[in-house]
Amino acid sequence: MSGSERKIRTLREILQKPGNNTCADCGAPDPEWASCSLGVFICLACSGIHRNIQEISKVKSVCLSHWEDYELEFLAKHGNDVTKKIYEATVPVYYYIPNHKDCQVLREQWIRAKYERKEFVEGGRNLIYEEGTRDGVLMKRGRDNGQFLTRRFILSEREGTLKYFTKYDAKDPKAVIKVDTINATFKPEKIGNPNGLQITYLKDYSTRNIFVYHDSSKEIVDWFNSIRAVQLHYLKVAFPGATDAELVPKLTRNFLKEGYMEKTGPRQTEGFKKRWFTLDHRRLMYFKDPLDAFAKGEVFLGNRDHGYQVFPGLPSGTHHNGSWQHGITIKTPDRCFLFTCETEEDQESWMKHFNDVMSAPMSPQEFAMEATFKHRH
């Protein structure tokens, strides 16, 4: 056996060790790259981020690079599980750990926070997310004109609010947002900026969207995790007996699905119109435009034991004028909602998400949301 064959076999053996079969940073399966200076196996996407911090991470291909014996020894001694115990020793429960489906900005700042800034090593420094207040400027999209303008934002744990001001020295905020109603999720493609963050909150029982970004990817991710830290503090006060495992899912969450469908009105005689849909767990919201501030309407999706069902296709006799042929019917205790999708693949994807939501048991808060929803509609 040649020296290179022996090294490849050694690498393969190290890869078989527990924890090394997924990316150390985002969990993607079957990583084909490794940082020989940190001792971790990583995926292609994360390897690109590691290459940008060359003073800390030296990246090599598992299959294609030449490996020195001392590098293999270091990798064998460390590996993903051992290295995580060092660099992820004190990750706070509120901190959002991205997976391989998350956007670049979240993955990059997670990697930099771990290895470059060493935020989560034992005995590390005080975290910026836990200061209880945050005051700074973000670019915010105008509700009516679509222009991004600088706005001052203040997050306060003591008040449990996020406020924003149209002028930096303004005394009165343009909006006071209660942190327990906030959902924040990164939407770079939709917003048209790699650091684009969508903040959704409830205002008078209606969902309101604002779209922000910051030129610094660190700054926008710091805002995101600071919001999560304040939310967790608020929830611990509101639900003193709850565990972290119960509370963390109530912090910010990704939408289950977004995309275009066509829909008709309640009388089902109107034409089908193309709308942008967002599924945020049990709330299916629809908008004329993806960047609208307010939804044109919402559908609450309860549990199937309470009269909620979804079927492929449209009821026979439905007047259908649209070009999209793949129908979906959602039946609620009060009425039916009719939608059409452009492709069968889209239809199957939406149906799967609707079925998953309707199969999940409802929490007391969701029963309260359903009652509020029925009262409003």
Tab-separated table of C-alpha atoms in Angstrom:
chain	number	residue	atom	x	y	z
A	1	MET	CA	0.000	0.000	0.000
A	2	SER	CA	1.404	3.394	-0.992
A	3	GLY	CA	1.747	6.252	1.482
A	4	SER	CA	-1.118	8.198	-0.116
A	5	GLU	CA	-3.435	5.150	-0.059
A	6	ARG	CA	-2.594	4.594	3.616
A	7	LYS	CA	-3.439	8.229	4.396
A	8	ILE	CA	-6.748	8.026	2.538
A	9	ARG	CA	-7.650	4.895	4.507
A	10	THR	CA	-6.686	6.619	7.774
A	11	LEU	CA	-8.891	9.596	6.847
A	12	ARG	CA	-11.795	7.268	6.077
A	13	GLU	CA	-11.362	5.585	9.481
A	14	ILE	CA	-11.364	8.960	11.258
A	15	LEU	CA	-14.538	9.913	9.345
A	16	GLN	CA	-16.262	6.790	10.716
A	17	LYS	CA	-15.880	8.008	14.310
A	18	PRO	CA	-19.122	9.218	15.979
A	19	GLY	CA	-19.923	12.855	15.172
A	20	ASN	CA	-17.659	13.092	12.131
A	21	ASN	CA	-20.308	12.002	9.608
A	22	THR	CA	-22.038	15.411	9.658
A	23	CYS	CA	-20.662	18.937	9.238
A	24	ALA	CA	-19.363	20.280	12.570
A	25	ASP	CA	-20.953	23.671	11.920
A	26	CYS	CA	-24.292	23.160	10.135
A	27	GLY	CA	-25.002	19.417	10.430
A	28	ALA	CA	-25.026	18.717	6.672
A	29	PRO	CA	-24.497	14.986	6.020
A	30	ASP	CA	-21.295	13.437	4.604
A	31	PRO	CA	-18.798	16.314	4.925
A	32	GLU	CA	-15.999	16.131	2.351
A	33	TRP	CA	-13.760	18.853	3.730
A	34	ALA	CA	-11.827	19.247	6.976
A	35	SER	CA	-10.089	21.990	8.918
A	36	CYS	CA	-6.741	20.466	9.792
A	37	SER	CA	-5.975	23.351	12.195
A	38	LEU	CA	-9.254	23.051	14.150
A	39	GLY	CA	-9.681	19.290	13.786
A	40	VAL	CA	-13.224	19.233	12.372
A	41	PHE	CA	-14.976	17.835	9.302
A	42	ILE	CA	-17.112	20.363	7.426
A	43	CYS	CA	-19.310	20.593	4.327
A	44	LEU	CA	-18.471	22.456	1.118
A	45	ALA	CA	-20.570	25.539	2.028
A	46	CYS	CA	-18.996	25.903	5.488
A	47	SER	CA	-15.519	25.257	4.071
A	48	GLY	CA	-15.921	28.453	2.023
A	49	ILE	CA	-16.555	30.416	5.235
A	50	HIS	CA	-13.562	28.763	6.939
A	51	ARG	CA	-11.355	29.847	4.032
A	52	ASN	CA	-12.202	33.464	4.867
A	53	ILE	CA	-10.687	33.049	8.356
A	54	GLN	CA	-7.363	31.571	7.179
A	55	GLU	CA	-5.464	32.705	10.252
A	56	ILE	CA	-7.623	30.294	12.287
A	57	SER	CA	-8.737	27.567	9.900
A	58	LYS	CA	-6.695	25.707	7.284
A	59	VAL	CA	-9.067	23.779	4.996
A	60	LYS	CA	-8.321	20.649	2.975
A	61	SER	CA	-10.355	18.251	0.850
A	62	VAL	CA	-10.798	14.806	2.375
A	63	CYS	CA	-10.394	13.150	-1.041
A	64	LEU	CA	-8.230	15.465	-3.131
A	65	SER	CA	-5.703	17.165	-0.835
A	66	HIS	CA	-2.289	15.930	0.256
A	67	TRP	CA	-2.283	15.252	4.000
A	68	GLU	CA	0.719	15.256	6.300
A	69	ASP	CA	0.974	12.610	9.026
A	70	TYR	CA	0.901	15.206	11.818
A	71	GLU	CA	-2.345	16.674	10.366
A	72	LEU	CA	-3.977	13.246	10.378
A	73	GLU	CA	-2.852	12.667	13.971
A	74	PHE	CA	-4.338	16.021	15.014
A	75	LEU	CA	-7.624	15.231	13.239
A	76	ALA	CA	-7.768	11.759	14.822
A	77	LYS	CA	-7.166	13.192	18.295
A	78	HIS	CA	-9.831	15.874	17.885
A	79	GLY	CA	-12.741	15.389	15.459
A	80	ASN	CA	-16.164	17.044	15.616
A	81	ASP	CA	-17.366	15.875	19.041
A	82	VAL	CA	-14.169	16.764	20.936
A	83	THR	CA	-13.816	20.155	19.212
A	84	LYS	CA	-17.482	21.048	19.814
A	85	LYS	CA	-16.983	20.478	23.551
A	86	ILE	CA	-14.314	23.182	23.434
A	87	TYR	CA	-15.859	25.775	21.093
A	88	GLU	CA	-19.547	25.215	21.954
A	89	ALA	CA	-19.121	24.705	25.695
A	90	THR	CA	-21.382	27.590	26.761
A	91	VAL	CA	-23.735	28.304	23.839
A	92	PRO	CA	-26.771	30.059	25.405
A	93	VAL	CA	-30.124	28.325	24.886
A	94	TYR	CA	-31.563	31.363	23.058
A	95	TYR	CA	-28.693	31.514	20.518
A	96	TYR	CA	-29.908	30.335	17.125
A	97	ILE	CA	-27.676	27.501	15.875
A	98	PRO	CA	-28.136	27.384	12.101
A	99	ASN	CA	-28.481	24.226	10.030
A	100	HIS	CA	-27.447	23.543	6.427
A	101	LYS	CA	-30.743	24.939	5.117
A	102	ASP	CA	-30.195	28.336	6.753
A	103	CYS	CA	-28.835	31.334	4.882
A	104	GLN	CA	-25.181	32.284	4.526
A	105	VAL	CA	-25.246	35.165	7.023
A	106	LEU	CA	-26.420	32.956	9.913
A	107	ARG	CA	-23.908	30.203	9.157
A	108	GLU	CA	-21.019	32.621	8.722
A	109	GLN	CA	-21.634	34.462	11.989
A	110	TRP	CA	-22.075	31.174	13.890
A	111	ILE	CA	-18.698	29.964	12.583
A	112	ARG	CA	-17.009	33.297	13.341
A	113	ALA	CA	-18.596	33.479	16.815
A	114	LYS	CA	-17.284	29.993	17.605
A	115	TYR	CA	-13.745	29.948	16.247
A	116	GLU	CA	-12.765	33.572	15.592
A	117	ARG	CA	-14.374	35.387	18.520
A	118	LYS	CA	-14.423	32.298	20.800
A	119	GLU	CA	-17.707	33.460	22.322
A	120	PHE	CA	-18.741	30.064	23.660
A	121	VAL	CA	-15.529	28.635	25.154
A	122	GLU	CA	-15.522	27.885	28.896
A	123	GLY	CA	-14.805	31.043	30.863
A	124	GLY	CA	-15.521	33.201	27.803
A	125	ARG	CA	-16.412	36.867	27.883
A	126	ASN	CA	-19.800	38.469	28.477
A	127	LEU	CA	-22.009	38.131	25.425
A	128	ILE	CA	-23.315	41.200	23.609
A	129	TYR	CA	-26.755	39.531	23.263
A	130	GLU	CA	-27.285	39.569	27.037
A	131	GLU	CA	-26.889	43.277	27.732
A	132	GLY	CA	-30.667	43.693	28.048
A	133	THR	CA	-30.785	46.672	25.732
A	134	ARG	CA	-29.630	47.423	22.196
A	135	ASP	CA	-29.684	50.757	20.409
A	136	GLY	CA	-28.642	51.232	16.783
A	137	VAL	CA	-29.499	52.067	13.204
A	138	LEU	CA	-30.896	49.617	10.654
A	139	MET	CA	-31.987	50.155	7.062
A	140	LYS	CA	-35.785	49.763	6.980
A	141	ARG	CA	-37.974	49.396	3.913
A	142	GLY	CA	-40.645	52.090	3.594
A	143	ARG	CA	-44.179	50.719	3.821
A	144	ASP	CA	-45.500	52.626	0.834
A	145	ASN	CA	-42.563	53.654	-1.349
A	146	GLY	CA	-40.362	50.557	-0.955
A	147	GLN	CA	-37.214	52.614	-0.309
A	148	PHE	CA	-34.772	51.551	2.411
A	149	LEU	CA	-34.018	54.376	4.836
A	150	THR	CA	-32.035	54.540	8.090
A	151	ARG	CA	-34.140	54.105	11.204
A	152	ARG	CA	-33.132	54.004	14.846
A	153	PHE	CA	-34.160	50.836	16.716
A	154	ILE	CA	-34.124	50.315	20.490
A	155	LEU	CA	-34.598	46.895	22.080
A	156	SER	CA	-35.388	46.894	25.811
A	157	GLU	CA	-35.568	43.820	28.023
A	158	ARG	CA	-36.898	45.886	30.927
A	159	GLU	CA	-39.821	47.197	28.859
A	160	GLY	CA	-40.197	44.034	26.767
A	161	THR	CA	-40.320	46.132	23.582
A	162	LEU	CA	-38.623	46.865	20.284
A	163	LYS	CA	-39.167	50.467	19.174
A	164	TYR	CA	-38.180	52.268	16.021
A	165	PHE	CA	-37.895	55.972	15.294
A	166	THR	CA	-38.035	57.801	11.951
A	167	LYS	CA	-35.404	60.316	13.112
A	168	TYR	CA	-32.430	59.487	15.329
A	169	ASP	CA	-33.256	62.177	17.894
A	170	ALA	CA	-37.058	61.780	17.732
A	171	LYS	CA	-38.744	61.622	21.138
A	172	ASP	CA	-41.712	59.511	20.096
A	173	PRO	CA	-41.279	56.144	18.394
A	174	LYS	CA	-43.027	55.374	15.126
A	175	ALA	CA	-43.892	51.924	16.515
A	176	VAL	CA	-43.690	50.118	19.847
A	177	ILE	CA	-43.537	46.370	19.274
A	178	LYS	CA	-44.067	43.955	22.154
A	179	VAL	CA	-41.319	41.333	22.052
A	180	ASP	CA	-43.699	38.460	22.810
A	181	THR	CA	-45.459	39.088	19.459
A	182	ILE	CA	-42.244	39.240	17.370
A	183	ASN	CA	-41.073	36.682	14.879
A	184	ALA	CA	-37.812	37.444	13.080
A	185	THR	CA	-36.551	35.386	10.158
A	186	PHE	CA	-33.832	35.952	7.576
A	187	LYS	CA	-35.199	36.408	4.047
A	188	PRO	CA	-32.260	37.542	1.872
A	189	GLU	CA	-33.757	36.608	-1.511
A	190	LYS	CA	-37.122	38.192	-0.806
A	191	ILE	CA	-35.647	41.404	0.635
A	192	GLY	CA	-32.889	41.578	-1.985
A	193	ASN	CA	-30.034	41.902	0.510
A	194	PRO	CA	-27.820	39.099	1.911
A	195	ASN	CA	-28.416	40.469	5.438
A	196	GLY	CA	-32.179	40.959	4.992
A	197	LEU	CA	-34.271	40.259	8.101
A	198	GLN	CA	-38.084	40.138	8.177
A	199	ILE	CA	-39.620	41.157	11.500
A	200	THR	CA	-43.251	40.113	11.889
A	201	TYR	CA	-45.384	41.194	14.831
A	202	LEU	CA	-48.999	41.566	15.873
A	203	LYS	CA	-50.608	44.991	15.818
A	204	ASP	CA	-54.267	45.124	16.889
A	205	TYR	CA	-54.547	41.371	16.170
A	206	SER	CA	-53.255	41.904	12.610
A	207	THR	CA	-49.892	40.682	11.364
A	208	ARG	CA	-47.511	43.481	10.388
A	209	ASN	CA	-44.243	42.950	8.470
A	210	ILE	CA	-41.209	45.185	8.465
A	211	PHE	CA	-38.090	44.471	6.410
A	212	VAL	CA	-34.637	45.550	7.595
A	213	TYR	CA	-30.967	44.960	6.916
A	214	HIS	CA	-27.550	46.163	8.040
A	215	ASP	CA	-24.428	46.306	5.887
A	216	SER	CA	-22.569	44.405	8.617
A	217	SER	CA	-23.574	40.736	8.772
A	218	LYS	CA	-22.335	40.572	12.377
A	219	GLU	CA	-24.545	43.520	13.347
A	220	ILE	CA	-27.765	42.047	11.911
A	221	VAL	CA	-27.142	38.606	13.481
A	222	ASP	CA	-26.358	40.324	16.803
A	223	TRP	CA	-29.756	42.056	16.601
A	224	PHE	CA	-31.434	38.738	15.791
A	225	ASN	CA	-29.920	36.884	18.757
A	226	SER	CA	-30.447	39.867	21.075
A	227	ILE	CA	-34.175	39.759	20.229
A	228	ARG	CA	-34.188	36.032	21.038
A	229	ALA	CA	-32.404	36.650	24.361
A	230	VAL	CA	-34.961	39.296	25.379
A	231	GLN	CA	-37.830	37.029	24.302
A	232	LEU	CA	-36.497	34.164	26.429
A	233	HIS	CA	-36.198	36.468	29.444
A	234	TYR	CA	-39.804	37.607	28.893
A	235	LEU	CA	-41.076	34.027	28.554
A	236	LYS	CA	-39.273	32.883	31.714
A	237	VAL	CA	-41.113	35.589	33.636
A	238	ALA	CA	-44.445	34.792	31.937
A	239	PHE	CA	-44.094	30.983	32.322
A	240	PRO	CA	-42.008	30.484	35.478
A	241	GLY	CA	-42.474	26.694	35.557
A	242	ALA	CA	-41.559	26.070	31.902
A	243	THR	CA	-38.309	24.408	30.851
A	244	ASP	CA	-35.886	25.849	28.309
A	245	ALA	CA	-36.851	23.033	25.926
A	246	GLU	CA	-40.483	24.196	26.104
A	247	LEU	CA	-39.655	27.895	25.695
A	248	VAL	CA	-37.016	27.897	22.928
A	249	PRO	CA	-39.502	26.869	20.161
A	250	LYS	CA	-41.563	29.954	21.107
A	251	LEU	CA	-38.668	32.239	20.127
A	252	THR	CA	-38.221	33.309	16.519
A	253	ARG	CA	-38.920	30.611	13.942
A	254	ASN	CA	-38.529	30.096	10.222
A	255	PHE	CA	-41.685	30.072	8.148
A	256	LEU	CA	-42.741	26.561	7.191
A	257	LYS	CA	-43.211	27.596	3.569
A	258	GLU	CA	-43.585	30.647	1.337
A	259	GLY	CA	-44.537	31.011	-2.297
A	260	TYR	CA	-47.184	31.902	-4.860
A	261	MET	CA	-50.597	30.271	-5.191
A	262	GLU	CA	-53.815	31.522	-6.759
A	263	LYS	CA	-56.955	31.903	-4.654
A	264	THR	CA	-60.606	32.789	-5.084
A	265	GLY	CA	-62.893	34.672	-2.707
A	266	PRO	CA	-65.446	33.395	-0.164
A	267	ARG	CA	-68.302	33.155	-2.680
A	268	GLN	CA	-65.989	31.163	-4.976
A	269	THR	CA	-67.433	32.908	-8.018
A	270	GLU	CA	-64.667	35.542	-8.222
A	271	GLY	CA	-61.692	34.911	-10.462
A	272	PHE	CA	-58.582	33.238	-9.085
A	273	LYS	CA	-55.887	35.805	-8.286
A	274	LYS	CA	-52.173	35.219	-7.764
A	275	ARG	CA	-51.089	35.906	-4.185
A	276	TRP	CA	-47.921	35.430	-2.117
A	277	PHE	CA	-48.552	32.970	0.745
A	278	THR	CA	-46.640	32.587	4.011
A	279	LEU	CA	-47.261	29.624	6.319
A	280	ASP	CA	-46.203	30.546	9.856
A	281	HIS	CA	-47.191	27.387	11.721
A	282	ARG	CA	-50.996	27.650	12.064
A	283	ARG	CA	-51.341	30.994	10.289
A	284	LEU	CA	-51.591	30.909	6.503
A	285	MET	CA	-51.290	34.543	5.388
A	286	TYR	CA	-51.641	35.904	1.880
A	287	PHE	CA	-50.280	39.105	0.378
A	288	LYS	CA	-50.624	40.905	-2.936
A	289	ASP	CA	-46.833	41.360	-2.973
A	290	PRO	CA	-44.145	39.438	-0.976
A	291	LEU	CA	-42.945	42.702	0.620
A	292	ASP	CA	-46.351	44.028	1.703
A	293	ALA	CA	-46.580	45.394	5.240
A	294	PHE	CA	-49.987	43.829	5.955
A	295	ALA	CA	-51.567	40.560	4.888
A	296	LYS	CA	-54.707	40.819	2.762
A	297	GLY	CA	-56.086	37.905	4.753
A	298	GLU	CA	-55.272	34.925	6.962
A	299	VAL	CA	-56.492	31.369	7.342
A	300	PHE	CA	-56.159	29.652	10.727
A	301	LEU	CA	-55.230	25.972	10.434
A	302	GLY	CA	-56.453	24.012	13.444
A	303	ASN	CA	-56.240	20.331	14.251
A	304	ARG	CA	-58.048	17.841	11.996
A	305	ASP	CA	-59.987	16.476	15.027
A	306	HIS	CA	-61.615	19.921	15.241
A	307	GLY	CA	-62.943	20.037	11.699
A	308	TYR	CA	-59.903	21.137	9.668
A	309	GLN	CA	-59.070	19.148	6.528
A	310	VAL	CA	-57.132	19.541	3.293
A	311	PHE	CA	-57.884	17.842	-0.057
A	312	PRO	CA	-56.195	17.862	-3.448
A	313	GLY	CA	-58.255	19.425	-6.236
A	314	LEU	CA	-61.224	21.807	-6.245
A	315	PRO	CA	-64.918	20.992	-5.612
A	316	SER	CA	-66.718	19.941	-8.800
A	317	GLY	CA	-68.401	22.835	-10.550
A	318	THR	CA	-65.886	25.421	-9.325
A	319	HIS	CA	-65.613	28.292	-11.786
A	320	HIS	CA	-61.901	28.301	-12.581
A	321	ASN	CA	-60.420	30.965	-14.831
A	322	GLY	CA	-56.734	30.659	-13.923
A	323	SER	CA	-53.935	28.921	-15.779
A	324	TRP	CA	-52.760	27.039	-12.691
A	325	GLN	CA	-54.417	23.629	-12.631
A	326	HIS	CA	-53.238	21.958	-9.391
A	327	GLY	CA	-55.971	22.679	-6.849
A	328	ILE	CA	-56.047	22.515	-3.050
A	329	THR	CA	-59.168	22.751	-0.882
A	330	ILE	CA	-58.824	23.628	2.814
A	331	LYS	CA	-61.934	22.940	4.854
A	332	THR	CA	-62.361	24.733	8.182
A	333	PRO	CA	-65.383	24.566	10.526
A	334	ASP	CA	-66.639	27.829	8.975
A	335	ARG	CA	-65.885	27.632	5.241
A	336	CYS	CA	-63.766	26.203	2.440
A	337	PHE	CA	-60.742	27.957	0.962
A	338	LEU	CA	-59.752	27.186	-2.623
A	339	PHE	CA	-56.247	27.535	-4.041
A	340	THR	CA	-54.396	26.490	-7.171
A	341	CYS	CA	-50.662	25.831	-7.633
A	342	GLU	CA	-48.537	26.220	-10.737
A	343	THR	CA	-47.001	22.730	-10.551
A	344	GLU	CA	-47.875	19.352	-9.073
A	345	GLU	CA	-44.645	19.553	-7.043
A	346	ASP	CA	-45.824	22.827	-5.466
A	347	GLN	CA	-49.227	21.318	-4.735
A	348	GLU	CA	-47.671	18.285	-3.011
A	349	SER	CA	-45.318	20.463	-0.953
A	350	TRP	CA	-48.112	22.778	0.304
A	351	MET	CA	-50.351	19.755	1.022
A	352	LYS	CA	-47.630	18.074	3.074
A	353	HIS	CA	-47.116	21.203	5.201
A	354	PHE	CA	-50.881	21.690	5.706
A	355	ASN	CA	-51.288	18.049	6.739
A	356	ASP	CA	-48.336	18.268	9.153
A	357	VAL	CA	-49.826	21.341	10.837
A	358	MET	CA	-53.324	19.828	11.064
A	359	SER	CA	-51.893	16.614	12.547
A	360	ALA	CA	-50.069	18.450	15.353
A	361	PRO	CA	-51.915	18.808	18.675
A	362	MET	CA	-52.978	22.336	19.567
A	363	SER	CA	-51.563	24.192	22.578
A	364	PRO	CA	-53.769	26.270	24.923
A	365	GLN	CA	-52.324	29.421	23.291
A	366	GLU	CA	-53.345	28.128	19.856
A	367	PHE	CA	-56.910	27.488	21.030
A	368	ALA	CA	-56.952	31.104	22.262
A	369	MET	CA	-55.577	32.233	18.879
A	370	GLU	CA	-58.316	30.270	17.107
A	371	ALA	CA	-61.006	31.909	19.239
A	372	THR	CA	-59.565	35.380	18.538
A	373	PHE	CA	-59.375	34.543	14.858
A	374	LYS	CA	-63.031	33.473	14.696
A	375	HIS	CA	-64.064	36.604	16.586
A	376	ARG	CA	-62.234	38.795	14.031
A	377	HIS	CA	-63.546	36.970	10.996
